[in-house]
mmCIF file with all atom_site columns, C-alpha atoms in Angstrom:
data_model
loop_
_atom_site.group_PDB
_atom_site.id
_atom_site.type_symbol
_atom_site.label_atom_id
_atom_site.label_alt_id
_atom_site.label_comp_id
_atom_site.label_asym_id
_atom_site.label_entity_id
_atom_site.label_seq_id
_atom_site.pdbx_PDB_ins_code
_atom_site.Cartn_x
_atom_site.Cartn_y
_atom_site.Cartn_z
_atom_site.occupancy
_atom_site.B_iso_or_equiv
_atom_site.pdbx_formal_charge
_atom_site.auth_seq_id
_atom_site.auth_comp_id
_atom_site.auth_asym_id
_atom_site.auth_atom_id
_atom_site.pdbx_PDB_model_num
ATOM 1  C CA . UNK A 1 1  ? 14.250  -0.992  -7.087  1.00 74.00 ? 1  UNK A CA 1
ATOM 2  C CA . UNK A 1 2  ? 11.089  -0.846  -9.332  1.00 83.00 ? 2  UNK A CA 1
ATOM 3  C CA . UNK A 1 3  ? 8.143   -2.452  -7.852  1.00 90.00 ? 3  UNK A CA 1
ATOM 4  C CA . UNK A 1 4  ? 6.487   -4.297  -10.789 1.00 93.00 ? 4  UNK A CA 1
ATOM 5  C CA . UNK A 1 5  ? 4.403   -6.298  -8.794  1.00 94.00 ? 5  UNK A CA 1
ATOM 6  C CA . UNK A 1 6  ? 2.820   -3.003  -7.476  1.00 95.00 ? 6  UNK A CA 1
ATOM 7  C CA . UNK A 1 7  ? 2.095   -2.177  -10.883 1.00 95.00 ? 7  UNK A CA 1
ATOM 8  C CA . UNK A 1 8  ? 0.504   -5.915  -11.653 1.00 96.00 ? 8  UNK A CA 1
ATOM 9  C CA . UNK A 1 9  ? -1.469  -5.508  -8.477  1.00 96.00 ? 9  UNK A CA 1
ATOM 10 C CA . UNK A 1 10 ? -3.226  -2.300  -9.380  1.00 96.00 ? 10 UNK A CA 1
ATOM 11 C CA . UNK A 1 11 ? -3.900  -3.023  -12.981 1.00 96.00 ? 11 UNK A CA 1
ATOM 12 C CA . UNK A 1 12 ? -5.306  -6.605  -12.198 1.00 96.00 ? 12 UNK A CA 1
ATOM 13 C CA . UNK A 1 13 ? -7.813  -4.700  -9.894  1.00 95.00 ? 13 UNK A CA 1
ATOM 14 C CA . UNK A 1 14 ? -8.572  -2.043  -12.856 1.00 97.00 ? 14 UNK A CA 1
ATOM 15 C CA . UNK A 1 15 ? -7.447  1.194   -10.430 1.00 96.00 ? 15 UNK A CA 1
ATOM 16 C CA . UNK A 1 16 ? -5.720  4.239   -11.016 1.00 97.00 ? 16 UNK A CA 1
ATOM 17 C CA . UNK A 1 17 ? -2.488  5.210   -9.024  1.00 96.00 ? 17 UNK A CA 1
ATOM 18 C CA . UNK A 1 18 ? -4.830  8.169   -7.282  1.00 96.00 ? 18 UNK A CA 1
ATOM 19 C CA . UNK A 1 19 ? -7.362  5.809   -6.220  1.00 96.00 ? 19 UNK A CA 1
ATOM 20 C CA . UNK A 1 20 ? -4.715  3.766   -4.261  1.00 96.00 ? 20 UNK A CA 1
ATOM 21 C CA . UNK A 1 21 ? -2.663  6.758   -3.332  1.00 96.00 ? 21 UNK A CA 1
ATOM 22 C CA . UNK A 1 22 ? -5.512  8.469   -1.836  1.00 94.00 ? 22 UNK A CA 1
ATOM 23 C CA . UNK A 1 23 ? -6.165  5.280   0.516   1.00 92.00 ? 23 UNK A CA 1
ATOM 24 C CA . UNK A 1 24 ? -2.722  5.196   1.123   1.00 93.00 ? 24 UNK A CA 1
ATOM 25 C CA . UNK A 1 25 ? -2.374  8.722   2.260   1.00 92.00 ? 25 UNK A CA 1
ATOM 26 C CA . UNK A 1 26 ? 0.065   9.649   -0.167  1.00 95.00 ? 26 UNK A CA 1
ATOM 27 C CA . UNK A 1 27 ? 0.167   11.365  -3.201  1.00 96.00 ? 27 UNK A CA 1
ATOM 28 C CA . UNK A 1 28 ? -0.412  10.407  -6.823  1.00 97.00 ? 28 UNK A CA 1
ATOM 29 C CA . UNK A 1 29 ? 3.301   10.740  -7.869  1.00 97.00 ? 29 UNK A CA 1
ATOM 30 C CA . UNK A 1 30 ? 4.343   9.205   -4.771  1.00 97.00 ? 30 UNK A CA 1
ATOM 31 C CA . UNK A 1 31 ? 2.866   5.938   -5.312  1.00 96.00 ? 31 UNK A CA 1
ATOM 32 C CA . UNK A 1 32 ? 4.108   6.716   -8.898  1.00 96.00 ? 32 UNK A CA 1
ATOM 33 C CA . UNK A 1 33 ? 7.576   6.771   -7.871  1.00 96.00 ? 33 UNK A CA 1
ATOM 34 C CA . UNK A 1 34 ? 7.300   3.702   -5.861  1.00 96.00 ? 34 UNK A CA 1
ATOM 35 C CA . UNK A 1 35 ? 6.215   1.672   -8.393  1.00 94.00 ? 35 UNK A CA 1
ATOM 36 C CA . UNK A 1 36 ? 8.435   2.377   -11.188 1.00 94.00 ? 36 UNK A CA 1
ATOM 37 C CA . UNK A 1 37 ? 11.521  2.705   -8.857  1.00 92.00 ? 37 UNK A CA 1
ATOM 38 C CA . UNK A 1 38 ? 12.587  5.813   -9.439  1.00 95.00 ? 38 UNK A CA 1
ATOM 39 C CA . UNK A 1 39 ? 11.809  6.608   -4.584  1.00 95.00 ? 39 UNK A CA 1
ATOM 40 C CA . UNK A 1 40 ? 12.585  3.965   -2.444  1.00 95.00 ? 40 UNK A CA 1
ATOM 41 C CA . UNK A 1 41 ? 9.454   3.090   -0.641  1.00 95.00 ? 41 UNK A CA 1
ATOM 42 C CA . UNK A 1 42 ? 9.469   3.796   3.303   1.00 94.00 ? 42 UNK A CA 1
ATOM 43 C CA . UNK A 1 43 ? 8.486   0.809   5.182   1.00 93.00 ? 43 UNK A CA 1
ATOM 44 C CA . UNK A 1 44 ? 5.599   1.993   6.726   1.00 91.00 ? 44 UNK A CA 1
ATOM 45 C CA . UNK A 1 45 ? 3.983   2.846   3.175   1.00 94.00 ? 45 UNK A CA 1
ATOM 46 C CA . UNK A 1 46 ? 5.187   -0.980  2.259   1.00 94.00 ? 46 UNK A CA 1
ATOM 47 C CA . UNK A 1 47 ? 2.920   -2.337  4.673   1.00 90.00 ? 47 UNK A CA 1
ATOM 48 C CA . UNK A 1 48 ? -0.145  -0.331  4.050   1.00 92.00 ? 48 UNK A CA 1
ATOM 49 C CA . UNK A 1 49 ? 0.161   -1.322  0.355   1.00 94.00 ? 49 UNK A CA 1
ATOM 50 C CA . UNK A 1 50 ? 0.744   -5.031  1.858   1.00 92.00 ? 50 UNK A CA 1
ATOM 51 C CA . UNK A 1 51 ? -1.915  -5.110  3.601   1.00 88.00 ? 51 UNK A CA 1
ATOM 52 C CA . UNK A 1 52 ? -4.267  -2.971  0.983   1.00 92.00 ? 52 UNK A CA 1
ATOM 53 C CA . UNK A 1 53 ? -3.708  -5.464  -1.629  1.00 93.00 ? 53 UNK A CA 1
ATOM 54 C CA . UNK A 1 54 ? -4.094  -8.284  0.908   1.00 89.00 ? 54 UNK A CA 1
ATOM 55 C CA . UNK A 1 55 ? -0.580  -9.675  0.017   1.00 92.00 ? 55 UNK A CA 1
ATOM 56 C CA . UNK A 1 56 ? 2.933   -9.767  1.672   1.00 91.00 ? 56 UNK A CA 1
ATOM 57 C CA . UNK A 1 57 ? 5.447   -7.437  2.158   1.00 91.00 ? 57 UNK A CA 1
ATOM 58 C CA . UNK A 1 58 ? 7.803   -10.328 0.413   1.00 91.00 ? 58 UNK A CA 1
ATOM 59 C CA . UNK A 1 59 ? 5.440   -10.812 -2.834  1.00 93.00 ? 59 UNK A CA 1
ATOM 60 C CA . UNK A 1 60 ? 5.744   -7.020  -3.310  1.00 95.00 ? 60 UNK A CA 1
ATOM 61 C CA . UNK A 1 61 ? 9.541   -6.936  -2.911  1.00 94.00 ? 61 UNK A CA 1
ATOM 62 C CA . UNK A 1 62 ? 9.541   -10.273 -5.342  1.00 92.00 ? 62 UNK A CA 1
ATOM 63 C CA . UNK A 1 63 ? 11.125  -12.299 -2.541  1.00 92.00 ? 63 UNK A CA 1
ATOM 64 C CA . UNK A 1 64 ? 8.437   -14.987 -3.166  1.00 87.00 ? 64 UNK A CA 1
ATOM 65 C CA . UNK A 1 65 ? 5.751   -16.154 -5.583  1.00 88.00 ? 65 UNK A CA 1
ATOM 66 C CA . UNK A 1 66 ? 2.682   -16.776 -3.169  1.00 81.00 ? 66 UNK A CA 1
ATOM 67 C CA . UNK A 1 67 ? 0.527   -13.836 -3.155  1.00 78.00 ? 67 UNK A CA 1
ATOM 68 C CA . UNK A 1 68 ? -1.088  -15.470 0.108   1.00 77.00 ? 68 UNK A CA 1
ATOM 69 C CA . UNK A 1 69 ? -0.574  -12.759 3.406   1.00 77.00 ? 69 UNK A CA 1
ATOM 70 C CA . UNK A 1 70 ? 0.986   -13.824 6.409   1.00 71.00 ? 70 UNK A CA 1
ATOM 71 C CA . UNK A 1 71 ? -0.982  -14.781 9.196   1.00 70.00 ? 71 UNK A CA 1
ATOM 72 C CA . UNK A 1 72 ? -1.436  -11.875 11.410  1.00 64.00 ? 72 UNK A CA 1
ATOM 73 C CA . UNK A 1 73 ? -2.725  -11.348 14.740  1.00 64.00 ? 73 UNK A CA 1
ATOM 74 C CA . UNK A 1 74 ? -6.315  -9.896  15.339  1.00 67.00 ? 74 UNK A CA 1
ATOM 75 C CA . UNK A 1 75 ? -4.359  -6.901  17.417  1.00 70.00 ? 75 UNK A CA 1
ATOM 76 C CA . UNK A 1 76 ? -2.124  -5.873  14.362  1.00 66.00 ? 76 UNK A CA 1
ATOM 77 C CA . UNK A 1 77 ? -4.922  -5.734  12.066  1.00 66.00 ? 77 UNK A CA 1
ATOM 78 C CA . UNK A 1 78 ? -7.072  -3.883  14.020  1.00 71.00 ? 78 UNK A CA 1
ATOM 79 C CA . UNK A 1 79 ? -4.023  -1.947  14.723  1.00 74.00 ? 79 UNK A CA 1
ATOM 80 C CA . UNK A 1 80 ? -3.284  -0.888  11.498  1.00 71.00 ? 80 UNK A CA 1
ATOM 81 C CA . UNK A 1 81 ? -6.906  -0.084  10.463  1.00 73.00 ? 81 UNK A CA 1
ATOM 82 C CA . UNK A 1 82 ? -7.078  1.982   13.130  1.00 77.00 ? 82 UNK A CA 1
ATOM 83 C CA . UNK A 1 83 ? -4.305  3.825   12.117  1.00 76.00 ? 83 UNK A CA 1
ATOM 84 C CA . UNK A 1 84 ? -5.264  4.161   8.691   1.00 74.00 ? 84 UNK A CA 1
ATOM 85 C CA . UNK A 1 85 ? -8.840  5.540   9.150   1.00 76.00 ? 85 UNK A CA 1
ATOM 86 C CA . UNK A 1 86 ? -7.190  8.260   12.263  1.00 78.00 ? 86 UNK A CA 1
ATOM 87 C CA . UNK A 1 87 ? -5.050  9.328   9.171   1.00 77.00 ? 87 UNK A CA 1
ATOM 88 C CA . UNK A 1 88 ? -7.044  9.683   6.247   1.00 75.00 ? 88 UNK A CA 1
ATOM 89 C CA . UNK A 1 89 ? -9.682  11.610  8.811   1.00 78.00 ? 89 UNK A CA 1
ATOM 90 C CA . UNK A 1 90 ? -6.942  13.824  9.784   1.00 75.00 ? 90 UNK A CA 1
ATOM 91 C CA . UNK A 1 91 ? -6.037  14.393  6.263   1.00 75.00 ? 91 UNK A CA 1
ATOM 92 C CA . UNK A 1 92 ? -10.003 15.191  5.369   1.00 76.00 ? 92 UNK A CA 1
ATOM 93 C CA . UNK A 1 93 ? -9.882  17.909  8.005   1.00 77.00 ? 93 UNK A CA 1
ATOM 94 C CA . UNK A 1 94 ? -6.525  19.717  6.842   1.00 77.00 ? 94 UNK A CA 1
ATOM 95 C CA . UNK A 1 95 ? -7.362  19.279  2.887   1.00 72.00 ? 95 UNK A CA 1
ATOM 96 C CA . UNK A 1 96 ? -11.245 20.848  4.334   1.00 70.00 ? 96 UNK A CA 1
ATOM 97 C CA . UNK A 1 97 ? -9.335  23.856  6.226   1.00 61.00 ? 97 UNK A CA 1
#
């Protein structure tokens, strides 16, 4: 399934596929892949873009036209933030070994 909105996303915010894959944790052709459709994209990295591009999981997938996020709880955001900096620190230290 290509991910056009992906592509739309990025481009209206002027960045480069590295840029967002390094944020994401993944790499360059990765995020590649996932937006032209050529990889499925696992759900976990579906939610990080989600919530990188402050959108929703369904305006990605093209399920709906609102760009607007879903409510979320104050737990799952700090949640996932959490998550994200614990990985892109543990990341730093392996790419620095």
């Amino acid at each position: 399934m290509r991910l056009e909105r992906l592509r739309e996303l990025r481009e209206e915010r002027d960045l480069k596929q590295s840029a967002i894959a390094a944020d994401l944790n993944i790499t360059q052709k990765a995020y590649s892949n996932y937006e032209t459709g050529n990889r499925q994209i696992p759900l976990d990295i579906l939610i990080k873009t989600a919530l990188y591009f402050d959108t929703s999981i369904d305006y990605i997938l093209q399920l709906t036209d609102s760009r607007a996020p879903y409510r979320r709880t104050k737990q799952y955001y700090h949640q996932m933030q959490s998550e994200f900096a614990k990985e892109k620190r543990y990341k730093q230290k392996n790419k620095n070994a």
